[in-house]
XYZ file of C-alpha atoms in Angstrom:
623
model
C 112.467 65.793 128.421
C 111.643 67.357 131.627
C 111.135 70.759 130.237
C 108.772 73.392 131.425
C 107.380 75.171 128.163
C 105.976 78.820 127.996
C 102.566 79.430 126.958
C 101.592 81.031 123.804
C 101.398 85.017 124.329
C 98.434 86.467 125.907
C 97.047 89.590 124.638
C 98.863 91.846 127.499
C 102.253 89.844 126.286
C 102.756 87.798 129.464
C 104.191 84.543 129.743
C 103.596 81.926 132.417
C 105.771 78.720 132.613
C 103.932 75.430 132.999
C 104.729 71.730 133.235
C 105.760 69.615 130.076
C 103.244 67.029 128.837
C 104.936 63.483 128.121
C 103.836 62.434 124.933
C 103.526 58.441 124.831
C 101.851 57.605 121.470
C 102.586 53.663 119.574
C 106.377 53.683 118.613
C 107.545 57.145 119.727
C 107.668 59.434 122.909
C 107.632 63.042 122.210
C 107.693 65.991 124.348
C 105.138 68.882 123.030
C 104.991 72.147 124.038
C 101.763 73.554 124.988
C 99.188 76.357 124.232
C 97.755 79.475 126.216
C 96.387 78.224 129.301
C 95.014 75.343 128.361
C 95.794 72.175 128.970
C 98.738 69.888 127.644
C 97.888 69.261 123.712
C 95.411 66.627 123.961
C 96.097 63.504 121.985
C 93.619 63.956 119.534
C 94.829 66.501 118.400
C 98.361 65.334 117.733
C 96.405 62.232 116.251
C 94.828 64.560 113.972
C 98.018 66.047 112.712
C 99.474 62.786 112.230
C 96.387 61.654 110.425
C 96.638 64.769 108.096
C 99.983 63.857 107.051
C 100.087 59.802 106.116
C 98.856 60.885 103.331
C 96.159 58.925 100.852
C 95.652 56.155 99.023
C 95.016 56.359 95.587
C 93.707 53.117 94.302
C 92.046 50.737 96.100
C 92.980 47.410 96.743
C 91.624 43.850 96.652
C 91.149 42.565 101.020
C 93.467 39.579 99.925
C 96.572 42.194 98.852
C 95.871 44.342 101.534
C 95.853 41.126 104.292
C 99.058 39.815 102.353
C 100.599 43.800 102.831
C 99.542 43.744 106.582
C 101.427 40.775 107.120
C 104.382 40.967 104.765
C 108.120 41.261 105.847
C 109.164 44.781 104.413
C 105.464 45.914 106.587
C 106.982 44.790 109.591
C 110.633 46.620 109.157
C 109.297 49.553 107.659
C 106.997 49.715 110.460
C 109.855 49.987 113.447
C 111.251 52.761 111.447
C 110.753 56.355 112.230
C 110.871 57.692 108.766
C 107.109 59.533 108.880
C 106.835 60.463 112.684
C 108.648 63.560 112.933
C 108.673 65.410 115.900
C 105.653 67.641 115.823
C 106.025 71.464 117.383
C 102.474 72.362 117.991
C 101.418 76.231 119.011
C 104.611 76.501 120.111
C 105.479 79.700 121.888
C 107.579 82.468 120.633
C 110.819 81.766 122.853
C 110.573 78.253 121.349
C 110.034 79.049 117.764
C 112.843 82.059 118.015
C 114.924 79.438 119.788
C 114.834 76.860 116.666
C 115.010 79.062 114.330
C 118.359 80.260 115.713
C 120.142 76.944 116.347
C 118.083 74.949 113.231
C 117.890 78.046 110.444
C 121.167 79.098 108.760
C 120.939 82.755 108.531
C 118.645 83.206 111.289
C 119.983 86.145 114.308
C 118.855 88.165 116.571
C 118.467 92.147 116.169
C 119.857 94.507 118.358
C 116.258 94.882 119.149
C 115.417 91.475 119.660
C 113.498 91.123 116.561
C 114.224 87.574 114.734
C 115.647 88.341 111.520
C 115.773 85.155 108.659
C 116.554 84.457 104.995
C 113.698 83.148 102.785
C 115.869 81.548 100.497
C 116.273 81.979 96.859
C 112.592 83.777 96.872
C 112.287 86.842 98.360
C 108.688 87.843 97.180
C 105.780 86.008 95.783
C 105.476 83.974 92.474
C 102.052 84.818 91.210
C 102.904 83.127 87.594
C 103.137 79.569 89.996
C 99.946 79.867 92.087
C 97.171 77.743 90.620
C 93.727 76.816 91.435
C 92.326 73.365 91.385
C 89.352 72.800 88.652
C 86.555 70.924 90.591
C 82.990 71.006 90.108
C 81.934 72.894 93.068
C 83.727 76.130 92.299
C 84.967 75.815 88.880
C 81.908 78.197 87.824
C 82.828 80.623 90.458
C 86.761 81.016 89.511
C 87.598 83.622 86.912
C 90.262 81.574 84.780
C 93.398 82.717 82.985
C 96.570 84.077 84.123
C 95.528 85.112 87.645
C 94.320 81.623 88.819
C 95.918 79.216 86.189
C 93.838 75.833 86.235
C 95.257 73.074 87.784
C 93.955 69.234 87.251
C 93.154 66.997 90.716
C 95.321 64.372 89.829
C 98.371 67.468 89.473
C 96.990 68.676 92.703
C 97.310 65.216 94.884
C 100.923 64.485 93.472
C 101.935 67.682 94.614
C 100.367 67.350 98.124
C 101.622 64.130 98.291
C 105.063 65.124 97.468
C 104.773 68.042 100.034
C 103.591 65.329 102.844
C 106.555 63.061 101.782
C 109.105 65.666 102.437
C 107.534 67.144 105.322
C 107.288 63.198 106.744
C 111.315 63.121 106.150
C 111.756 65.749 108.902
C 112.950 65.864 112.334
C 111.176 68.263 113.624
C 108.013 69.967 112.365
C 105.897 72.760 113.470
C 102.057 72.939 113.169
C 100.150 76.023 114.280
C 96.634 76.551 114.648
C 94.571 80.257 114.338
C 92.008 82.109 112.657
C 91.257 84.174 109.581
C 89.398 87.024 110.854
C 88.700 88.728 114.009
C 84.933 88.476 113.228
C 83.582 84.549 114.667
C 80.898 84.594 112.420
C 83.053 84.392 109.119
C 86.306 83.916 110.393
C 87.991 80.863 108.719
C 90.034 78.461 110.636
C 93.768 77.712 109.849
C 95.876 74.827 110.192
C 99.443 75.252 109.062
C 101.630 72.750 108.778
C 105.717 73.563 107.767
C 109.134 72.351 108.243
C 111.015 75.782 109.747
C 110.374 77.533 112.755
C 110.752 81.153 111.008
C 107.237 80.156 109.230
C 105.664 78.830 112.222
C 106.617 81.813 114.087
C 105.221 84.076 110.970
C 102.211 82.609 110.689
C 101.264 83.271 114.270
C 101.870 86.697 114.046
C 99.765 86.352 110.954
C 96.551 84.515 112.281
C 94.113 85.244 115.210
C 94.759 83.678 118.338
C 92.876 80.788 120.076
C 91.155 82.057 123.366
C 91.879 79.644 126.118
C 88.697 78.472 125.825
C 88.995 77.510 122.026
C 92.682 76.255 123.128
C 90.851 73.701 124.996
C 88.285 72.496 122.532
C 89.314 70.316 119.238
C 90.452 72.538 116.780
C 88.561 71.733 112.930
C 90.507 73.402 110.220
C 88.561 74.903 107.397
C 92.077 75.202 105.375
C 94.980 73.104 105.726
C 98.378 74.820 104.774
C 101.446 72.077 103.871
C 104.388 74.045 103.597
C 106.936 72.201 102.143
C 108.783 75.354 100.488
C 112.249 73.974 101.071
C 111.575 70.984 98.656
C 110.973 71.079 94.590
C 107.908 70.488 92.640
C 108.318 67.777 90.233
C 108.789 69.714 86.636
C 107.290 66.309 85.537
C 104.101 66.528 86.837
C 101.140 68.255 84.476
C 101.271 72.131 84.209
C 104.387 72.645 86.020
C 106.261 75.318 84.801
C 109.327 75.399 86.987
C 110.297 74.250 90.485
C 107.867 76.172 92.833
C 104.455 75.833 92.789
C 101.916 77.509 95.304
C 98.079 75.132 94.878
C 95.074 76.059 96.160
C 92.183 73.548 96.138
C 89.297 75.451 97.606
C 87.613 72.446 99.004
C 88.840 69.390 99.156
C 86.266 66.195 100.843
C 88.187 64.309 103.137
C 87.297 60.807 103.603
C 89.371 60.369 106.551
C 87.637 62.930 108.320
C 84.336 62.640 106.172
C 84.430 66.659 106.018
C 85.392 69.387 103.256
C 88.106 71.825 103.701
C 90.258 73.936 101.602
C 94.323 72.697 100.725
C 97.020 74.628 99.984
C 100.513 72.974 98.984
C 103.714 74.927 98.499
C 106.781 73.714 96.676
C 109.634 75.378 95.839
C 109.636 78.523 97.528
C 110.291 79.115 101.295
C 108.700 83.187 100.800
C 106.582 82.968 104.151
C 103.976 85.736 102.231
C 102.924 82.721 100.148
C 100.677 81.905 103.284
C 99.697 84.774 104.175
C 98.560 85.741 100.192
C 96.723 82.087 99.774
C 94.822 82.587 102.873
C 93.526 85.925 101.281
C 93.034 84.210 98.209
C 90.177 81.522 99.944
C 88.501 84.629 101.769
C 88.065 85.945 98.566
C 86.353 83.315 97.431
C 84.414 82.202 100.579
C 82.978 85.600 101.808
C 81.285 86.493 97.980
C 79.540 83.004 98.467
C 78.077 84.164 102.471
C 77.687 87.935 100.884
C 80.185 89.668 102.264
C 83.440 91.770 100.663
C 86.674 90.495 101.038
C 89.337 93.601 100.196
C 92.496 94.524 99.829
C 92.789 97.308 102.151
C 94.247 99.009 105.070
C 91.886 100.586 107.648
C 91.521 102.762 110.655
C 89.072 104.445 113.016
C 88.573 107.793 114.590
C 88.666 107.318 118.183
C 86.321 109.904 119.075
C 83.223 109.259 116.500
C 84.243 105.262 115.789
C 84.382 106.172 111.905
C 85.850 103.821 109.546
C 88.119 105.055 106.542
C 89.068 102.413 104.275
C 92.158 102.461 101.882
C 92.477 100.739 99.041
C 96.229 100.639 97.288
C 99.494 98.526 95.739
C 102.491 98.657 96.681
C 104.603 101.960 97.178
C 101.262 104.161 97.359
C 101.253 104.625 100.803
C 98.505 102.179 102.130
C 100.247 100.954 105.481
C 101.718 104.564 105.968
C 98.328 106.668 105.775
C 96.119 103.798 107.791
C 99.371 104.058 110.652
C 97.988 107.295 112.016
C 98.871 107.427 115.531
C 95.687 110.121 115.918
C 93.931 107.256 114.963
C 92.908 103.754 116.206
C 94.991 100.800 113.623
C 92.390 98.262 112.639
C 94.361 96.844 109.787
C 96.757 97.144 107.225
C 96.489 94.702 104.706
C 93.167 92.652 104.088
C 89.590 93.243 105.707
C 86.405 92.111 105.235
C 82.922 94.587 105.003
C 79.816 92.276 106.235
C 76.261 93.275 107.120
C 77.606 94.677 110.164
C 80.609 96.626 109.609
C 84.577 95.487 109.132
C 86.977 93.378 110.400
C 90.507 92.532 110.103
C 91.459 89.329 108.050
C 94.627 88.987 109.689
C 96.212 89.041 113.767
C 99.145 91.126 112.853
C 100.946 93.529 110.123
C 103.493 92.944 107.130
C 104.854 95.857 106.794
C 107.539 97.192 103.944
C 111.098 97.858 105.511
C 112.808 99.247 102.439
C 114.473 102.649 103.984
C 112.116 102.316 107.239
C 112.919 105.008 110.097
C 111.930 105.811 113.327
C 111.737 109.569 112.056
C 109.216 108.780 109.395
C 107.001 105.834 110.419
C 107.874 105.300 114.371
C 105.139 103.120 115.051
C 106.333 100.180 112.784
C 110.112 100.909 113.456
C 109.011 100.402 117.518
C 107.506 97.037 115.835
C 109.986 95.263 115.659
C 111.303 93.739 118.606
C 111.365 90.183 120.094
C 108.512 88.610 118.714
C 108.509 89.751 115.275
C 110.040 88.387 112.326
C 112.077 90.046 109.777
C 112.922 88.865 106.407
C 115.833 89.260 104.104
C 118.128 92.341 105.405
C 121.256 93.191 105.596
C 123.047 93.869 109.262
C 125.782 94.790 111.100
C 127.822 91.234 112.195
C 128.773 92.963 115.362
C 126.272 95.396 116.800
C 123.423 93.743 114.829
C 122.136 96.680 113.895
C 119.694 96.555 110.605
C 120.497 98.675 107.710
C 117.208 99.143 106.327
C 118.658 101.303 103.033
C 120.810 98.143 102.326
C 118.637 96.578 99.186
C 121.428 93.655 98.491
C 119.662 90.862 98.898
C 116.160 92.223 97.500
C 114.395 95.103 97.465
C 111.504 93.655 99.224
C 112.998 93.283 102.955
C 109.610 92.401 105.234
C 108.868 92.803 108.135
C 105.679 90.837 110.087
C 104.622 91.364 113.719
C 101.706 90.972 115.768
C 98.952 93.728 115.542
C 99.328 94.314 119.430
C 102.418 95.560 118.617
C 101.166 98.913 117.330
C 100.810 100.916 120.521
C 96.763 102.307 118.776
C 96.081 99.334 117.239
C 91.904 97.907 118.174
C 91.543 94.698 119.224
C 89.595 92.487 118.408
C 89.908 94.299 114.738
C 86.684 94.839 114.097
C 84.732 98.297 113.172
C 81.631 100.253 112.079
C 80.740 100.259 108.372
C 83.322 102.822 106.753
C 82.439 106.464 105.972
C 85.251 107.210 103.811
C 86.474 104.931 101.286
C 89.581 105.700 99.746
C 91.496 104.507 96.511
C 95.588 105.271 96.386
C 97.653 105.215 93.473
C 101.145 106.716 92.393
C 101.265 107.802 89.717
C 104.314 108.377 88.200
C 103.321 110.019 84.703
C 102.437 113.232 86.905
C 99.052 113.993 85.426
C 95.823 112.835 87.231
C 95.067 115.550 90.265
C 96.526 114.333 94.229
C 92.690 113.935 95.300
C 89.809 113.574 93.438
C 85.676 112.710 94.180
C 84.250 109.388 93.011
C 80.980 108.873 91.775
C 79.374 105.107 92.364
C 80.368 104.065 88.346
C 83.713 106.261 89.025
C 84.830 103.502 91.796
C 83.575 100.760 90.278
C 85.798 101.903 87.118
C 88.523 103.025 88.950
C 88.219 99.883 91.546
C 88.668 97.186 88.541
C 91.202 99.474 86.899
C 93.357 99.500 89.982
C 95.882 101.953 88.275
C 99.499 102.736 89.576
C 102.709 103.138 88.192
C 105.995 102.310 89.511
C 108.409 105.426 90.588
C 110.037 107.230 87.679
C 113.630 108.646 88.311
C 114.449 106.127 91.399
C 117.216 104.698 89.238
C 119.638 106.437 86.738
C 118.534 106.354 82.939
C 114.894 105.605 84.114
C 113.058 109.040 82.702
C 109.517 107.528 82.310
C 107.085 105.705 85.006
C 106.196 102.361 84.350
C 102.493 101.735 84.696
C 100.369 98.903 86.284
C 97.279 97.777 86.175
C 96.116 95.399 88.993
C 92.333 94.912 88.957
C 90.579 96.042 92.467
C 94.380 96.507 93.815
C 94.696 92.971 94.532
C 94.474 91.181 90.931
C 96.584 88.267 91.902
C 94.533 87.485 95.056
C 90.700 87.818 93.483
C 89.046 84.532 92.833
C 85.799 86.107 90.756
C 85.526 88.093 88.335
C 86.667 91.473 88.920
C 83.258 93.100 88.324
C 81.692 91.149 91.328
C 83.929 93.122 93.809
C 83.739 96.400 92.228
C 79.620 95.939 92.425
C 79.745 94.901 95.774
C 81.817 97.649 96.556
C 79.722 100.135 95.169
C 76.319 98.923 96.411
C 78.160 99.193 99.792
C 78.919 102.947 99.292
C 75.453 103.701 98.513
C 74.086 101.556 101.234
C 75.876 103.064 103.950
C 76.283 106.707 102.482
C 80.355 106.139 102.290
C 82.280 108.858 100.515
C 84.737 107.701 97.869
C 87.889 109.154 96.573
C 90.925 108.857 94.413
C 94.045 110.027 96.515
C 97.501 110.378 94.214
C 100.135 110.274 96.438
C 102.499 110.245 92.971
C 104.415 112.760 91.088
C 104.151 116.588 90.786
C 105.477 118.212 87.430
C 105.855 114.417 85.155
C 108.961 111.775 85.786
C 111.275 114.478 86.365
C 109.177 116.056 88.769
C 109.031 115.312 92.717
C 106.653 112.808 94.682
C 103.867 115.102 96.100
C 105.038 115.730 99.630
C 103.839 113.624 102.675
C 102.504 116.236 103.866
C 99.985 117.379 101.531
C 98.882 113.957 101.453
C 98.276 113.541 105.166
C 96.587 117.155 104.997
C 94.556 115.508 102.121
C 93.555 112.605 104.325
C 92.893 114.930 106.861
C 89.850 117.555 105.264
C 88.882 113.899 104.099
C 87.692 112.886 107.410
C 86.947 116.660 108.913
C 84.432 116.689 106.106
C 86.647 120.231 104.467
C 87.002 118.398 101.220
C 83.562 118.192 100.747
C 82.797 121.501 101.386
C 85.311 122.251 98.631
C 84.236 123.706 95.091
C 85.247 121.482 92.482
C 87.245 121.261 88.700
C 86.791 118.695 86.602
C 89.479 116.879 84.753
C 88.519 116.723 80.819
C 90.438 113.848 80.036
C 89.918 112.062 82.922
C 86.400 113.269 83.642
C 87.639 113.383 87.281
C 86.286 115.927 89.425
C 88.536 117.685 92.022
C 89.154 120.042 95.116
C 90.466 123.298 94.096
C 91.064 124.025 97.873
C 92.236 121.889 100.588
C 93.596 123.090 104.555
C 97.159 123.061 104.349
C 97.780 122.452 100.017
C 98.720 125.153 97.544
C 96.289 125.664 95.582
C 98.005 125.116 92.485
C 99.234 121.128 93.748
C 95.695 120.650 93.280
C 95.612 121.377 89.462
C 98.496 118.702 88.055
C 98.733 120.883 85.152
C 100.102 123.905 87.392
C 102.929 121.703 87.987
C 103.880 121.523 84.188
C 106.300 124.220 83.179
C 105.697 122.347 79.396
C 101.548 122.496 78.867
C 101.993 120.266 75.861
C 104.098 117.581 76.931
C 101.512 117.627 79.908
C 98.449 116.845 77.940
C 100.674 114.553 75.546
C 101.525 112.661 78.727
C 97.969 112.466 79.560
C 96.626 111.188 76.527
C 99.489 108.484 76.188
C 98.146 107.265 80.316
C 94.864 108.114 78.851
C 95.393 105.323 76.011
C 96.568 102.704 78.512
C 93.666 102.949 80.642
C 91.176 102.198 77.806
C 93.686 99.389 76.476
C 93.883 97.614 79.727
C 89.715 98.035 80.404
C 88.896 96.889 77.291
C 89.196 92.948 78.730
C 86.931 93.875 81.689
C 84.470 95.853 79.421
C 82.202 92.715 78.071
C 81.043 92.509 81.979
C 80.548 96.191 83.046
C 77.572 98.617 82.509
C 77.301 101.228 79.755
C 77.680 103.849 82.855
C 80.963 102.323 83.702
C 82.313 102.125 80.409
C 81.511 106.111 80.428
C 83.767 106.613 83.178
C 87.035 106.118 81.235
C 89.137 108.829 79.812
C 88.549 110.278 76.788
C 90.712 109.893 73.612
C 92.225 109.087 70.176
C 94.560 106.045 69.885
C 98.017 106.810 69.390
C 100.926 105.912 67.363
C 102.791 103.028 69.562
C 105.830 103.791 68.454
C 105.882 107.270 70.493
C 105.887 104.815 73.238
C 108.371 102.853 75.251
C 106.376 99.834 75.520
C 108.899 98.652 78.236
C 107.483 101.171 80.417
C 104.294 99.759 80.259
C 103.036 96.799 82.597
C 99.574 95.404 82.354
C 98.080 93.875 85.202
C-alpha cells in the first residue's frame, strides 16, 4: 500500500504527488488518499465517517440485554467480520476517482478528449414524483405541501436511511467527499457526500466548492449529509413508497451521536448523479428564506468593464446556460445563485451543462469543457476513436455533461458579484404569440416569476403540429420549498431595492408551431441593447392580451420580429392561438391566486374561457 496519492486540484489545475498515509484503525488497515495540501486525512475524520454510517438504534434497551449482547457469541464472530468497514475513498483526487470508475464502473471510458464518460443506469434524468420531504415540527410550517414536496413520515424516513447505510456498509470500496454550497462563507452550506461509485464522487466535486488548504486541515462539520445509495431499491413496503426509487430530504435532522442538527438526504433507486446536485438546491431554498436571502434558479454573468450583474431566469431548452456563456462576458454561474444583502454568488463550484447536439461551432466554451476532469453522462460514442456523437439521442435525450467552473476559460472565481442590474426571465414559447422581449413592471415579474411559463418545441418530431406548454412556478417548481409567492416577493422587493431592470426574453417561435425558432441572433442582439441600455431608450407597444409592453426597435432586429403578430400570415388563427395560451395562463394561476395581491392578479391576460374541446389537452402540461 505504498502508494503516493495526488492531491485534490488546485485552482491553477496542478497536481503535486505526496506520500501515502497508513491507515491503522481497530480491525482494519486502510490506505487513504489525501486532500489539497494538507495533511494525511486525520483520523477523526475517518472516525467521523465511520460514525455516520453504523447507523442508529431505534429502541432502547434494558443495561442487562445490552451487557448480555456485549458478551454474547454471535457479538464476538460478527465482530471479526468486515461486513460494515468498507474501504473509505475520501477527497480523493481526480486521477483516482477517473481511475475507479474505469476499472470498477461498467460502461465507464475515456473520451478522445479525456473527458470521463459513464452510464447512470436505468435513470437518465430526475424523478421529481419520488422526492419527498420529511414532516417535522421545525419546518413543517415553512414547506409548501402537495405534489412538489410530497410528505414523508420520520419513521419512513429512518428505514430508508437505514436501508441506504446497510447497502452502502456492504461495499468494498466507498467514496466520501467533502465541499461547499456556495462561494459566499457567510451562507455557504457545507456538504458531506457519501456514495458507492466513483463517477458520483467525481461529480459531486465538480459540483461543490473546494476546501482551501487551510479548511482541508481543520475538521470538516457537515450541515447536510448526502447517502447515496442509488444502486440499491427502496423497499415498496415501507409507507408512501410509490415505486423503487426514492430521493428524501429531511431538512434537519438532531443527531445524538454528534449532539448537533443537520440536514439528510437518502437516495434509493436511482443512480442519476443530478439527484445531488437538485437536493442540495432544494435545502438552499429553504435555508437562505429563513437568513433573508434569495435562493434562484438562474444563470448569471458580469460585464467585465462596469462589474454589472445580469441575471437569467429559465427551464430547460430556453437558452439559460447559452445566453449567461458569453465569452464578452465574465461566467459567474449557470445554474443556481443566491442574491444576499450584498450582491450574488454562485451555489455551485462547477457547470451541468446540456449536450444534446453540442458543437464547438455554436457553444465553444462548453464543447472546450470537456476534457479530463469532467464527467459526462449517458452518450453514445465511437468504440474505436472514442469520439462522442452528441446528435446520437439513443440512450436519452438528456446526455449531461458536468465540469468544474474553472473550466470556462471567463469564468470569476470565487463566483461571487455585485447586486444585478438586469434581471431577465426566458421562456420558449412554442405557440408563437407573446413578443421576443418585453418590459416588466414589479407585479409583471412577480406574475410572470410564479407563472414560470414555457412550452416545449413544436415541430421537433413528425406529427407534432402544436407546442406543449408548461408551467413551472419561479422556473424551478420542483426545487422551491415555500410557497411560490415568497420568492416572487422577494424577488421583486429586490428589483426595486437595487433599481434592477426586468424583462421577459422569448427566445421561442416566430409565425406559430409551423413557424421557425427566433434566430440566435436576434436574441443575443436582444441581450445585447439589454445591457447597452438601447432597449430602454426604445418606444414601446403594448400587447392587449397579454398587457405586455414591448420594444418596437432593437440594434440589429427587424422591426417586424418585434410584433409576433407580423409573423402571422393567418391574423385569426394568431389571436385564436393567443387566447387558447391566454386561457392556460389564467387556469394554471388560479391555484397561486388565494396568496397574491389584487395588482398581481391584474397582470394576467385578458379573456373569455373557451370550449375545451378546441383543444388538444395532450398538448397541455401543468406545472
Amino acid at each position: 500500500m505504498g502508494l503516493a496519492f495526488p492531491t485534490r486540484r488546485t485552482r491553477k489545475g496542478s497536481h503535486q504527488g505526496i506520500p501515502s498515509h497508513q491507515a491503522t484503525m481497530s480491525t482494519i488497515a486502510r490506505a487513504y488518499p489525501m486532500c489539497g495540501d494538507a495533511p494525511p486525512t486525520t483520523h477523526s475524520s475517518i472516525d467521523d465517517i465511520r460514525a455516520i454510517l453504523s447507523g442508529t438504534c431505534p429502541h432502547a434497551v434494558s443495561a442487562e440485554v445490552e451487557e448480555a449482547n456485549k458478551n454474547s457469541r454471535s457479538h464476538v464472530l460478527a465482530a471479526k467480520e468486515e461486513v460494515g468497514h468498507p474501504e473509505i475513498i475520501h477527497n480523493a483526487t481526480v486521477p483516482i476517482l477517473v481511475e475507479a470508475a474505469l476499472q470498477r464502473e461498467k460502461g465507464s471510458f475515456l473520451t478522445e478528449t479525456g473527458a470521463l464518460s459513464v452510464l447512470s443506469g436505468a435513470k437518465t434524468g430526475r424523478s421529481p414524483k419520488d422526492k419527498r420531504v420529511v414532516d417535522e415540527p421545525n419546518s413543517t410550517d415553512n414547506v409548501w405541501w402537495g405534489p412538489v414536496n410530497i410528505k414523508m413520515k420520520m419513521d419512513a424516513f429512518m428505514i430508508n436511511r437505514e436501508r441506504a447505510i446497510d447497502y452502502i456498509n456492504t461495499r468494498e470500496r466507498i467514496y466520501v467527499v467533502d465541499g461547499y454550497a456556495g462561494h459566499d462563507p457567510r451562507y455557504r452550506v457545507a456538504v458531506r457526500v457519501i456514495c458507492v461509485r466513483a463517477y458520483h464522487a467525481l461529480f459531486m466535486r465538480n459540483m461543490l466548492v473546494d476546501l482551501t488548504p487551510e479548511e482541508a486541515k481543520a475538521p470538516f462539520t457537515p450541515d447536510l449529509v448526502i447517502f447515496n445509495a442509488g444502486s440499491f431499491p427502496a423497499n415498496r413496503y415501507v409507507e408512501g413508497m410509490t415505486s423503487s426509487c426514492t430521493v428524501d430530504l429531511h431538512l434537519g435532522r438532531y443527531s445524538k451521536r454528534f449532539g448537533r442538527t443537520w440536514a439528510e438526504m437518502v437516495i434509493l433507486g436511482t443512480q442519476y448523479a443530478g439527484e445531488m446536485k437538485k437536493g442540495i438546491l432544494t435545502l438552499m431554498m429553504y435555508k437562505m428564506p429563513l437568513m433573508g436571502q434569495l435562493c434562484l434558479h438562474s444563470s448569471a454573468n458580469e460585464d467585465p468593464a462596469t462589474g454589472n450583474v445580469t441575471v437569467f431566469f429559465g427551464l430547460s431548452g430556453t437558452g439559460k446556460t447559452t445566453l449567461s456563456a458569453d465569452p464578452r462576458r465574465h461566467l459567474i454561474g449557470d445554474d443556481e445563485h443566491v442574491w444576499t444583502d450584498t450582491g450574488v454568488f454562485n451555489v455551485e463550484g462547477g457547470c451541468y451543462a446540456k449536450c444534446i447536439a453540442l458543437s464547438e461551432a455554436t457553444e465553444p466554451e462548453i464543447f472546450r469543457a470537456i476534457r479530463f476532469g469532467a464527467v459526462v453522462e449517458n452518450v453514445v460514442y465511437d468504440p474505436v476513436s472514442r469520439k462522442v456523437d452528441y446528435d446520437d439521442i439513443s440512450i436519452t435525450e438528456n446526455t449531461r455533461c458536468a465540469y468544474p467552473l474553472e473550466f470556462i476559460p471567463n469564468a470569476k472565481l470565487p463566483a461571487v458579484g455585485k447586486h444585478p442590474n438586469h434581471v431577465i426571465l426566458l421562456t420558449c414559447d412554442g405557440f408563437g404569440v407573446l413578443p421576443p422581449v418585453s418590459r416588466l413592471t414589479s407585479a409583471q415579474v412577480i406574475y410572470h416569476f410564479i407563472s414560470g411559463y414555457t412550452s416545449k418545441m413544436a415541430g421537433t418530431e413528425q406529427g407534432i403540429t402544436k407546442p406543449i406548454a408548461a408551467f413551472s412556478a419561479c422556473y424551478g417548481e420542483p426545487f422551491l420549498v415555500w410557497h411560490p409567492v415568497k420568492y416572487a416577493t422577494m424577488l421583486a422587493e429586490k428589483l426595486e431595492q437595487h433599481n434592477a431592470t426586468a424583462w421577459l426574453l422569448n427566445t421561442g417561435w416566430i409565425g406559430g408551431a409551423k413557424g421557425r425558432r427566433c434566430p440566435l441572433k436576434y436574441t443575443r442582439a436582444i441581450v445585447d441593447a439589454i445591457h447597452s441600455g438601447e432597449l430602454e431608450k426604445s418606444p414601446l407597444a403594448t400587447d392587449e392580451v397579454f398587457k405586455l409592453n414591448y420594444p418596437t426597435k432593437c440594434p440589429g432586429v427587424p422591426d417586424e420580429i418585434l410584433n409576433p403578430s407580423c409573423s402571422w400570415a393567418n391574423k385569426a388563427e394568431y389571436e385564436a392561438t393567443q387566447a387558447q395560451l391566454a386561457m392556460l395562463f389564467r387556469r394554471n394561476f388560479a391555484k397561486y391566486q388565494a396568496m397574491a395581491s389584487a395588482e398581481v392578479l391584474a397582470q394576467g391576460p385578458d379573456g373569455e374561457e373557451i370550449d375545451l374541446s378546441t383543444i388538444d389537452m395532450n398538448a397541455v402540461a401543468l406545472g
